[in-house]
PDB file of C-alpha atoms in Angstrom:
ATOM      1  CA  MET O   9       0.000   0.000   0.000  1.00  0.00           C
ATOM      2  CA  ASP O  10       1.376   3.402  -1.010  1.00  0.00           C
ATOM      3  CA  GLU O  11       1.767   6.028   1.707  1.00  0.00           C
ATOM      4  CA  THR O  12       0.071   8.779  -0.274  1.00  0.00           C
ATOM      5  CA  ARG O  13      -2.803   6.753  -1.663  1.00  0.00           C
ATOM      6  CA  ALA O  14      -5.952   8.749  -0.946  1.00  0.00           C
ATOM      7  CA  SER O  15      -9.347   7.387  -0.097  1.00  0.00           C
ATOM      8  CA  LYS O  16     -11.650   7.147  -3.102  1.00  0.00           C
ATOM      9  CA  THR O  17     -14.781   6.671  -1.051  1.00  0.00           C
ATOM     10  CA  VAL O  18     -15.315  10.119   0.460  1.00  0.00           C
ATOM     11  CA  SER O  19     -17.635  12.829  -0.758  1.00  0.00           C
ATOM     12  CA  LYS O  20     -16.413  16.054  -2.318  1.00  0.00           C
ATOM     13  CA  LYS O  21     -17.953  17.918   0.595  1.00  0.00           C
ATOM     14  CA  ASP O  22     -15.686  16.159   3.087  1.00  0.00           C
ATOM     15  CA  SER O  23     -12.698  15.418   0.843  1.00  0.00           C
ATOM     16  CA  HIS O  24     -10.407  17.961   2.529  1.00  0.00           C
ATOM     17  CA  ARG O  25     -10.726  16.065   5.826  1.00  0.00           C
ATOM     18  CA  TYR O  26      -9.292  13.041   4.029  1.00  0.00           C
ATOM     19  CA  GLY O  27      -6.380  14.963   2.495  1.00  0.00           C
ATOM     20  CA  GLY O  28      -8.060  15.747  -0.806  1.00  0.00           C
ATOM     21  CA  VAL O  29      -8.164  19.208  -2.343  1.00  0.00           C
ATOM     22  CA  ILE O  30     -11.179  21.425  -1.685  1.00  0.00           C
ATOM     23  CA  PRO O  31     -12.948  22.132  -5.021  1.00  0.00           C
ATOM     24  CA  CYS O  32     -11.776  25.542  -6.234  1.00  0.00           C
ATOM     25  CA  GLY O  33     -12.574  25.700  -9.969  1.00  0.00           C
ATOM     26  CA  ASP O  34     -10.230  25.470 -12.919  1.00  0.00           C
ATOM     27  CA  SER O  35     -10.808  28.587 -15.029  1.00  0.00           C
ATOM     28  CA  PRO O  36      -8.850  31.864 -15.322  1.00  0.00           C
ATOM     29  CA  GLU O  37     -11.866  33.563 -13.733  1.00  0.00           C
ATOM     30  CA  ASP O  38     -11.633  31.234 -10.714  1.00  0.00           C
ATOM     31  CA  TRP O  39      -7.919  31.973 -10.438  1.00  0.00           C
ATOM     32  CA  GLU O  40      -8.516  35.710 -10.519  1.00  0.00           C
ATOM     33  CA  ARG O  41     -11.211  35.496  -7.836  1.00  0.00           C
ATOM     34  CA  HIS O  42      -9.037  33.372  -5.530  1.00  0.00           C
ATOM     35  CA  ARG O  43      -6.015  35.616  -6.182  1.00  0.00           C
ATOM     36  CA  LYS O  44      -7.940  38.673  -5.019  1.00  0.00           C
ATOM     37  CA  ASP O  45      -9.192  36.862  -1.898  1.00  0.00           C
ATOM     38  CA  ALA O  46      -5.693  35.523  -1.179  1.00  0.00           C
ATOM     39  CA  GLU O  47      -4.036  38.904  -1.483  1.00  0.00           C
ATOM     40  CA  LEU O  48      -6.627  40.300   0.943  1.00  0.00           C
ATOM     41  CA  GLY O  49      -5.423  37.684   3.448  1.00  0.00           C
ATOM     42  CA  ASP O  50      -8.335  35.255   3.234  1.00  0.00           C
ATOM     43  CA  PRO O  51      -6.950  31.803   4.216  1.00  0.00           C
ATOM     44  CA  SER O  52      -9.573  29.985   2.130  1.00  0.00           C
ATOM     45  CA  GLY O  53      -8.563  32.001  -0.919  1.00  0.00           C
ATOM     46  CA  GLN O  54      -4.882  31.394  -0.177  1.00  0.00           C
ATOM     47  CA  TYR O  55      -5.495  27.653   0.095  1.00  0.00           C
ATOM     48  CA  LYS O  56      -7.519  27.519  -3.120  1.00  0.00           C
ATOM     49  CA  LEU O  57      -4.948  29.581  -5.022  1.00  0.00           C
ATOM     50  CA  GLY O  58      -2.259  27.179  -3.808  1.00  0.00           C
ATOM     51  CA  ALA O  59      -4.363  24.234  -4.966  1.00  0.00           C
ATOM     52  CA  MET O  60      -4.754  25.737  -8.441  1.00  0.00           C
ATOM     53  CA  TYR O  61      -0.975  26.135  -8.764  1.00  0.00           C
ATOM     54  CA  GLN O  62      -0.430  22.658  -7.343  1.00  0.00           C
ATOM     55  CA  LEU O  63      -2.759  20.948  -9.810  1.00  0.00           C
ATOM     56  CA  GLY O  64      -2.403  23.241 -12.805  1.00  0.00           C
ATOM     57  CA  TRP O  65      -6.057  24.257 -12.721  1.00  0.00           C
ATOM     58  CA  GLY O  66      -6.465  27.411 -14.812  1.00  0.00           C
ATOM     59  CA  VAL O  67      -2.724  28.182 -14.539  1.00  0.00           C
ATOM     60  CA  PRO O  68       0.523  26.309 -15.286  1.00  0.00           C
ATOM     61  CA  LYS O  69       1.643  24.020 -12.450  1.00  0.00           C
ATOM     62  CA  ASP O  70       4.041  25.759 -10.084  1.00  0.00           C
ATOM     63  CA  TYR O  71       4.803  23.809  -6.914  1.00  0.00           C
ATOM     64  CA  ALA O  72       6.911  26.551  -5.362  1.00  0.00           C
ATOM     65  CA  GLU O  73       4.095  29.069  -5.838  1.00  0.00           C
ATOM     66  CA  ALA O  74       1.596  26.530  -4.475  1.00  0.00           C
ATOM     67  CA  LEU O  75       3.700  26.085  -1.340  1.00  0.00           C
ATOM     68  CA  LYS O  76       3.927  29.848  -0.865  1.00  0.00           C
ATOM     69  CA  TRP O  77       0.147  30.171  -0.695  1.00  0.00           C
ATOM     70  CA  PHE O  78      -0.342  26.995   1.340  1.00  0.00           C
ATOM     71  CA  ARG O  79       2.121  28.343   3.923  1.00  0.00           C
ATOM     72  CA  LEU O  80       0.270  31.646   4.146  1.00  0.00           C
ATOM     73  CA  ALA O  81      -3.010  29.781   4.679  1.00  0.00           C
ATOM     74  CA  ALA O  82      -1.449  27.423   7.237  1.00  0.00           C
ATOM     75  CA  GLU O  83      -0.084  30.372   9.205  1.00  0.00           C
ATOM     76  CA  GLN O  84      -3.730  31.369   9.708  1.00  0.00           C
ATOM     77  CA  GLY O  85      -4.711  27.920  10.935  1.00  0.00           C
ATOM     78  CA  SER O  86      -5.744  26.111   7.737  1.00  0.00           C
ATOM     79  CA  ALA O  87      -5.311  22.398   8.499  1.00  0.00           C
ATOM     80  CA  PRO O  88      -5.882  21.318   4.850  1.00  0.00           C
ATOM     81  CA  ALA O  89      -3.082  23.697   3.823  1.00  0.00           C
ATOM     82  CA  ALA O  90      -0.783  22.219   6.478  1.00  0.00           C
ATOM     83  CA  HIS O  91      -1.541  18.764   5.088  1.00  0.00           C
ATOM     84  CA  GLN O  92      -0.642  19.816   1.549  1.00  0.00           C
ATOM     85  CA  ILE O  93       2.626  21.308   2.810  1.00  0.00           C
ATOM     86  CA  ALA O  94       3.400  18.011   4.540  1.00  0.00           C
ATOM     87  CA  ILE O  95       2.752  16.077   1.321  1.00  0.00           C
ATOM     88  CA  HIS O  96       5.048  18.383  -0.669  1.00  0.00           C
ATOM     89  CA  ILE O  97       7.850  18.110   1.893  1.00  0.00           C
ATOM     90  CA  SER O  98       7.479  14.337   2.280  1.00  0.00           C
ATOM     91  CA  LEU O  99       7.811  13.877  -1.484  1.00  0.00           C
ATOM     92  CA  GLY O 100      10.348  16.660  -2.103  1.00  0.00           C
ATOM     93  CA  VAL O 101       8.035  18.449  -4.548  1.00  0.00           C
ATOM     94  CA  GLY O 102       8.819  22.157  -4.877  1.00  0.00           C
ATOM     95  CA  THR O 103      11.004  21.960  -1.768  1.00  0.00           C
ATOM     96  CA  PRO O 104      13.766  19.693  -0.387  1.00  0.00           C
ATOM     97  CA  GLN O 105      12.551  16.322   0.910  1.00  0.00           C
ATOM     98  CA  ASP O 106      12.660  16.214   4.716  1.00  0.00           C
ATOM     99  CA  ASP O 107      10.894  13.491   6.724  1.00  0.00           C
ATOM    100  CA  LYS O 108      11.241  15.257  10.076  1.00  0.00           C
ATOM    101  CA  GLU O 109       9.822  18.503   8.727  1.00  0.00           C
ATOM    102  CA  ALA O 110       7.011  16.622   6.990  1.00  0.00           C
ATOM    103  CA  LEU O 111       6.121  14.930  10.281  1.00  0.00           C
ATOM    104  CA  LYS O 112       5.776  18.344  11.935  1.00  0.00           C
ATOM    105  CA  TRP O 113       3.292  19.510   9.280  1.00  0.00           C
ATOM    106  CA  PHE O 114       1.340  16.242   9.358  1.00  0.00           C
ATOM    107  CA  ARG O 115       0.910  16.771  13.120  1.00  0.00           C
ATOM    108  CA  LEU O 116      -0.416  20.287  12.534  1.00  0.00           C
ATOM    109  CA  ALA O 117      -2.868  18.936   9.960  1.00  0.00           C
ATOM    110  CA  ALA O 118      -3.942  16.173  12.343  1.00  0.00           C
ATOM    111  CA  GLU O 119      -4.524  18.693  15.121  1.00  0.00           C
ATOM    112  CA  GLY O 120      -6.915  20.403  12.695  1.00  0.00           C
ATOM    113  CA  GLY O 121      -8.819  17.169  12.050  1.00  0.00           C
ATOM    114  CA  VAL O 122      -7.510  16.076   8.628  1.00  0.00           C
ATOM    115  CA  THR O 123      -8.250  12.360   8.587  1.00  0.00           C
ATOM    116  CA  GLN O 124      -5.528  11.322   6.176  1.00  0.00           C
ATOM    117  CA  ALA O 125      -2.995  13.155   8.325  1.00  0.00           C
ATOM    118  CA  TYR O 126      -3.942  10.703  11.089  1.00  0.00           C
ATOM    119  CA  PHE O 127      -3.301   7.858   8.664  1.00  0.00           C
ATOM    120  CA  LEU O 128       0.027   9.204   7.410  1.00  0.00           C
ATOM    121  CA  LEU O 129       1.236   9.838  10.963  1.00  0.00           C
ATOM    122  CA  GLY O 130       0.435   6.203  11.701  1.00  0.00           C
ATOM    123  CA  TRP O 131       2.273   5.127   8.551  1.00  0.00           C
ATOM    124  CA  ARG O 132       5.333   7.206   9.407  1.00  0.00           C
ATOM    125  CA  HIS O 133       5.525   5.992  13.001  1.00  0.00           C
ATOM    126  CA  HIS O 134       5.154   2.398  11.774  1.00  0.00           C
ATOM    127  CA  HIS O 135       7.923   2.759   9.170  1.00  0.00           C
ATOM    128  CA  GLY O 136      10.186   5.067  11.175  1.00  0.00           C
ATOM    129  CA  LEU O 137      10.005   7.992   8.747  1.00  0.00           C
ATOM    130  CA  GLY O 138      11.218  11.148  10.453  1.00  0.00           C
ATOM    131  CA  THR O 139      10.858   9.508  13.847  1.00  0.00           C
ATOM    132  CA  PRO O 140      11.894   6.234  15.507  1.00  0.00           C
ATOM    133  CA  ARG O 141       9.557   3.340  14.750  1.00  0.00           C
ATOM    134  CA  ASP O 142       6.793   3.171  17.364  1.00  0.00           C
ATOM    135  CA  ASP O 143       3.936   0.781  16.621  1.00  0.00           C
ATOM    136  CA  GLN O 144       1.937   1.787  19.697  1.00  0.00           C
ATOM    137  CA  GLU O 145       1.952   5.390  18.468  1.00  0.00           C
ATOM    138  CA  ALA O 146       1.148   4.193  14.956  1.00  0.00           C
ATOM    139  CA  LEU O 147      -1.791   2.172  16.285  1.00  0.00           C
ATOM    140  CA  LYS O 148      -3.190   5.291  17.968  1.00  0.00           C
ATOM    141  CA  TRP O 149      -3.142   7.311  14.741  1.00  0.00           C
ATOM    142  CA  PHE O 150      -4.474   4.487  12.584  1.00  0.00           C
ATOM    143  CA  ARG O 151      -7.360   4.071  15.031  1.00  0.00           C
ATOM    144  CA  LEU O 152      -8.320   7.742  14.703  1.00  0.00           C
ATOM    145  CA  ALA O 153      -8.320   7.509  10.898  1.00  0.00           C
ATOM    146  CA  ALA O 154     -10.175   4.193  10.948  1.00  0.00           C
ATOM    147  CA  ASP O 155     -12.841   5.605  13.253  1.00  0.00           C
ATOM    148  CA  ASP O 156     -13.310   8.346  10.655  1.00  0.00           C
ATOM    149  CA  GLY O 157     -13.992   5.655   8.041  1.00  0.00           C
ATOM    150  CA  LEU O 158     -10.733   5.679   6.044  1.00  0.00           C
ATOM    151  CA  PRO O 159     -10.436   2.185   4.501  1.00  0.00           C
ATOM    152  CA  GLU O 160      -6.631   2.263   4.319  1.00  0.00           C
ATOM    153  CA  ALA O 161      -6.524   2.831   8.076  1.00  0.00           C
ATOM    154  CA  GLN O 162      -9.105   0.124   8.721  1.00  0.00           C
ATOM    155  CA  PHE O 163      -6.917  -2.270   6.707  1.00  0.00           C
ATOM    156  CA  MET O 164      -3.824  -1.285   8.685  1.00  0.00           C
ATOM    157  CA  LEU O 165      -5.661  -1.831  11.984  1.00  0.00           C
ATOM    158  CA  GLY O 166      -6.699  -5.245  10.705  1.00  0.00           C
ATOM    159  CA  MET O 167      -3.050  -6.034   9.981  1.00  0.00           C
ATOM    160  CA  PHE O 168      -1.796  -4.681  13.312  1.00  0.00           C
ATOM    161  CA  TYR O 169      -4.209  -6.872  15.271  1.00  0.00           C
ATOM    162  CA  GLU O 170      -3.550  -9.840  12.965  1.00  0.00           C
ATOM    163  CA  LEU O 171       0.233  -9.642  13.350  1.00  0.00           C
ATOM    164  CA  GLY O 172       0.473  -8.265  16.887  1.00  0.00           C
ATOM    165  CA  TYR O 173       2.018  -4.894  16.053  1.00  0.00           C
ATOM    166  CA  GLY O 174       1.738  -2.367  18.885  1.00  0.00           C
ATOM    167  CA  GLY O 175       0.109  -4.923  21.191  1.00  0.00           C
ATOM    168  CA  PRO O 176      -1.019  -8.550  21.428  1.00  0.00           C
ATOM    169  CA  LYS O 177      -2.605 -10.371  18.489  1.00  0.00           C
ATOM    170  CA  ASP O 178      -6.380 -10.115  18.471  1.00  0.00           C
ATOM    171  CA  TYR O 179      -8.031 -11.931  15.579  1.00  0.00           C
ATOM    172  CA  GLY O 180     -11.491 -10.772  16.612  1.00  0.00           C
ATOM    173  CA  GLN O 181     -10.417  -7.137  16.251  1.00  0.00           C
ATOM    174  CA  SER O 182      -8.525  -7.988  13.070  1.00  0.00           C
ATOM    175  CA  VAL O 183     -11.631  -9.491  11.457  1.00  0.00           C
ATOM    176  CA  LYS O 184     -13.725  -6.513  12.574  1.00  0.00           C
ATOM    177  CA  TRP O 185     -11.463  -3.953  10.912  1.00  0.00           C
ATOM    178  CA  HIS O 186     -10.759  -6.021   7.801  1.00  0.00           C
ATOM    179  CA  LEU O 187     -14.511  -6.410   7.286  1.00  0.00           C
ATOM    180  CA  LEU O 188     -15.027  -2.658   7.535  1.00  0.00           C
ATOM    181  CA  ALA O 189     -12.259  -2.025   4.992  1.00  0.00           C
ATOM    182  CA  ALA O 190     -13.482  -4.808   2.700  1.00  0.00           C
ATOM    183  CA  ARG O 191     -16.959  -3.302   2.598  1.00  0.00           C
ATOM    184  CA  GLN O 192     -15.332  -0.217   1.112  1.00  0.00           C
ATOM    185  CA  GLY O 193     -13.650  -2.284  -1.612  1.00  0.00           C
ATOM    186  CA  CYS O 194     -10.269  -3.017  -0.018  1.00  0.00           C
ATOM    187  CA  ALA O 195      -8.964  -6.094  -1.844  1.00  0.00           C
ATOM    188  CA  GLU O 196      -6.123  -6.563   0.658  1.00  0.00           C
ATOM    189  CA  SER O 197      -8.624  -6.929   3.501  1.00  0.00           C
ATOM    190  CA  TYR O 198     -10.693  -9.490   1.579  1.00  0.00           C
ATOM    191  CA  TYR O 199      -7.456 -11.430   1.032  1.00  0.00           C
ATOM    192  CA  HIS O 200      -6.507 -11.390   4.706  1.00  0.00           C
ATOM    193  CA  LEU O 201     -10.024 -12.362   5.750  1.00  0.00           C
ATOM    194  CA  GLY O 202      -9.567 -15.344   3.443  1.00  0.00           C
ATOM    195  CA  LEU O 203      -6.263 -16.257   5.085  1.00  0.00           C
ATOM    196  CA  ILE O 204      -7.730 -15.976   8.594  1.00  0.00           C
ATOM    197  CA  ARG O 205     -10.717 -18.170   7.674  1.00  0.00           C
ATOM    198  CA  CYS O 206      -8.673 -20.666   5.667  1.00  0.00           C
ATOM    199  CA  ASN O 207      -6.150 -21.204   8.454  1.00  0.00           C
ATOM    200  CA  GLY O 208      -8.587 -20.933  11.381  1.00  0.00           C
ATOM    201  CA  HIS O 209      -6.672 -18.131  13.087  1.00  0.00           C
ATOM    202  CA  GLY O 210      -8.805 -17.190  16.067  1.00  0.00           C
ATOM    203  CA  VAL O 211     -11.989 -18.171  14.227  1.00  0.00           C
ATOM    204  CA  PRO O 212     -13.428 -21.515  13.080  1.00  0.00           C
ATOM    205  CA  GLN O 213     -11.640 -22.840  10.004  1.00  0.00           C
ATOM    206  CA  ASP O 214     -13.985 -22.529   7.022  1.00  0.00           C
ATOM    207  CA  ALA O 215     -12.636 -23.134   3.518  1.00  0.00           C
ATOM    208  CA  GLN O 216     -15.930 -22.267   1.830  1.00  0.00           C
ATOM    209  CA  GLU O 217     -16.114 -18.905   3.584  1.00  0.00           C
ATOM    210  CA  ALA O 218     -12.434 -18.311   2.817  1.00  0.00           C
ATOM    211  CA  ALA O 219     -13.044 -19.010  -0.862  1.00  0.00           C
ATOM    212  CA  LYS O 220     -15.683 -16.261  -0.969  1.00  0.00           C
ATOM    213  CA  TYR O 221     -13.192 -13.739   0.396  1.00  0.00           C
ATOM    214  CA  PHE O 222     -10.375 -14.839  -1.920  1.00  0.00           C
ATOM    215  CA  ARG O 223     -12.683 -14.722  -4.937  1.00  0.00           C
ATOM    216  CA  ARG O 224     -13.797 -11.182  -4.099  1.00  0.00           C
ATOM    217  CA  ALA O 225     -10.194 -10.015  -3.720  1.00  0.00           C
ATOM    218  CA  ALA O 226      -9.343 -11.764  -7.005  1.00  0.00           C
ATOM    219  CA  GLU O 227     -12.241 -10.042  -8.764  1.00  0.00           C
ATOM    220  CA  LEU O 228     -10.897  -6.719  -7.500  1.00  0.00           C
ATOM    221  CA  GLY O 229      -7.635  -7.494  -9.312  1.00  0.00           C
ATOM    222  CA  MET O 230      -5.307  -8.617  -6.511  1.00  0.00           C
ATOM    223  CA  ALA O 231      -2.763 -11.006  -8.040  1.00  0.00           C
ATOM    224  CA  ARG O 232      -2.018 -12.939  -4.828  1.00  0.00           C
ATOM    225  CA  ALA O 233      -5.726 -13.561  -4.347  1.00  0.00           C
ATOM    226  CA  GLN O 234      -6.046 -14.683  -7.972  1.00  0.00           C
ATOM    227  CA  THR O 235      -3.266 -17.213  -7.405  1.00  0.00           C
ATOM    228  CA  PHE O 236      -4.775 -18.412  -4.124  1.00  0.00           C
ATOM    229  CA  PHE O 237      -8.298 -18.725  -5.499  1.00  0.00           C
ATOM    230  CA  GLY O 238      -6.929 -20.508  -8.570  1.00  0.00           C
ATOM    231  CA  TYR O 239      -5.206 -22.979  -6.236  1.00  0.00           C
ATOM    232  CA  MET O 240      -8.507 -23.540  -4.406  1.00  0.00           C
ATOM    233  CA  CYS O 241     -10.237 -24.259  -7.727  1.00  0.00           C
ATOM    234  CA  GLU O 242      -7.417 -26.596  -8.770  1.00  0.00           C
ATOM    235  CA  SER O 243      -7.429 -28.551  -5.492  1.00  0.00           C
ATOM    236  CA  GLY O 244     -11.146 -28.380  -4.727  1.00  0.00           C
ATOM    237  CA  LEU O 245     -10.530 -26.557  -1.465  1.00  0.00           C
ATOM    238  CA  GLY O 246     -13.744 -24.795  -0.423  1.00  0.00           C
ATOM    239  CA  VAL O 247     -15.081 -24.838  -4.000  1.00  0.00           C
ATOM    240  CA  PRO O 248     -15.828 -27.554  -6.572  1.00  0.00           C
ATOM    241  CA  GLN O 249     -12.672 -28.708  -8.330  1.00  0.00           C
ATOM    242  CA  ASP O 250     -12.424 -26.941 -11.688  1.00  0.00           C
ATOM    243  CA  PRO O 251      -9.077 -27.031 -13.563  1.00  0.00           C
ATOM    244  CA  ASP O 252     -10.279 -24.640 -16.280  1.00  0.00           C
ATOM    245  CA  GLU O 253     -11.388 -22.053 -13.720  1.00  0.00           C
ATOM    246  CA  ALA O 254      -8.067 -22.475 -11.935  1.00  0.00           C
ATOM    247  CA  GLN O 255      -6.112 -21.781 -15.115  1.00  0.00           C
ATOM    248  CA  LYS O 256      -8.142 -18.642 -15.749  1.00  0.00           C
ATOM    249  CA  TRP O 257      -7.098 -17.184 -12.407  1.00  0.00           C
ATOM    250  CA  PHE O 258      -3.485 -18.352 -12.766  1.00  0.00           C
ATOM    251  CA  ARG O 259      -3.220 -16.546 -16.114  1.00  0.00           C
ATOM    252  CA  LEU O 260      -4.610 -13.336 -14.625  1.00  0.00           C
ATOM    253  CA  ALA O 261      -2.132 -13.479 -11.733  1.00  0.00           C
ATOM    254  CA  GLU O 262       0.855 -14.244 -13.988  1.00  0.00           C
ATOM    255  CA  ALA O 263      -0.047 -11.340 -16.255  1.00  0.00           C
ATOM    256  CA  GLN O 264       0.452  -9.038 -13.261  1.00  0.00           C
ATOM    257  CA  GLU O 265       3.257 -10.643 -11.270  1.00  0.00           C
ATOM    258  CA  GLY O 266       4.911 -13.238 -13.514  1.00  0.00           C
ATOM    259  CA  ASP O 267       7.550 -15.240 -11.627  1.00  0.00           C
ATOM    260  CA  GLU O 268       6.259 -14.082  -8.228  1.00  0.00           C
ATOM    261  CA  ALA O 269       2.835 -15.574  -8.972  1.00  0.00           C
ATOM    262  CA  ARG O 270       4.394 -18.828 -10.189  1.00  0.00           C
ATOM    263  CA  LEU O 271       6.544 -19.051  -7.034  1.00  0.00           C
ATOM    264  CA  MET O 272       3.511 -18.522  -4.802  1.00  0.00           C
ATOM    265  CA  LEU O 273       1.620 -21.248  -6.654  1.00  0.00           C
ATOM    266  CA  ALA O 274       4.549 -23.647  -6.267  1.00  0.00           C
ATOM    267  CA  LYS O 275       4.583 -23.021  -2.488  1.00  0.00           C
ATOM    268  CA  LEU O 276       0.841 -23.611  -2.249  1.00  0.00           C
ATOM    269  CA  ARG O 277       1.080 -26.872  -4.199  1.00  0.00           C
ATOM    270  CA  GLU O 278       3.970 -28.092  -2.058  1.00  0.00           C
ATOM    271  CA  ASN O 279       2.889 -26.977   1.404  1.00  0.00           C
ATOM    272  CA  GLY O 280      -0.798 -26.047   1.196  1.00  0.00           C
ATOM    273  CA  PRO O 281      -2.288 -22.803   2.581  1.00  0.00           C
ATOM    274  CA  ASN O 282      -0.320 -22.991   5.836  1.00  0.00           C
ATOM    275  CA  GLY O 283       2.938 -22.868   3.861  1.00  0.00           C
ATOM    276  CA  LEU O 284       2.624 -19.201   2.919  1.00  0.00           C
TER     277      LEU O 284
END
């Protein structure tokens, strides 16, 4: 999962809370209106002018100019502007890349209630970006983002409880959060629900139920799930044995991951599901 992947499930009305850009128009007339507001010191106008330069809406892209206006808006308390500054600094776009400085701006955005800032603080504490790795701190931030409905954070909570990061393993909590993420179309959570059910980790082992989860993840395009569901079709695990159906899923997985998909299939054939 990419650090800067944004949620695709939020409304335009609330998109800025999730790290998206507030709609600001894309015409020269919009630019002129926001420029006038920005120069009068209006933080909303400053933010929107920065967004237009950032995205090239109505004007040529200019990341340095975007940062200038985002900083002016952030100085007046704009949390969405602070979040955009953090993104620029974390990626080194229009400014030198600096993980510690990015962390500072993500915290400011989080203090202002930007949901994806919660998520990215969790990500950075988990991976030790700009700060020592601290999975308990990461768990706290992921929980805030997950409670706000961000599927990426719900997936990460599912993984933390599944693997015991930041605390003891808790498969009941893992299933809860993976289900919430899966309902928003998270293929990775469907896949892990399949693994938990297939292997009976903290829940009754149920190959038929696992097959449903793997199939859904496979239909969403996840290569590992395509390989796993193909194996289930080949071996008759949880579904009727169907070599033709198995080959269909193997071909789809190989088209994405090639040798990696073939290696995974070899491990499954040799060791079964518990061998992964």
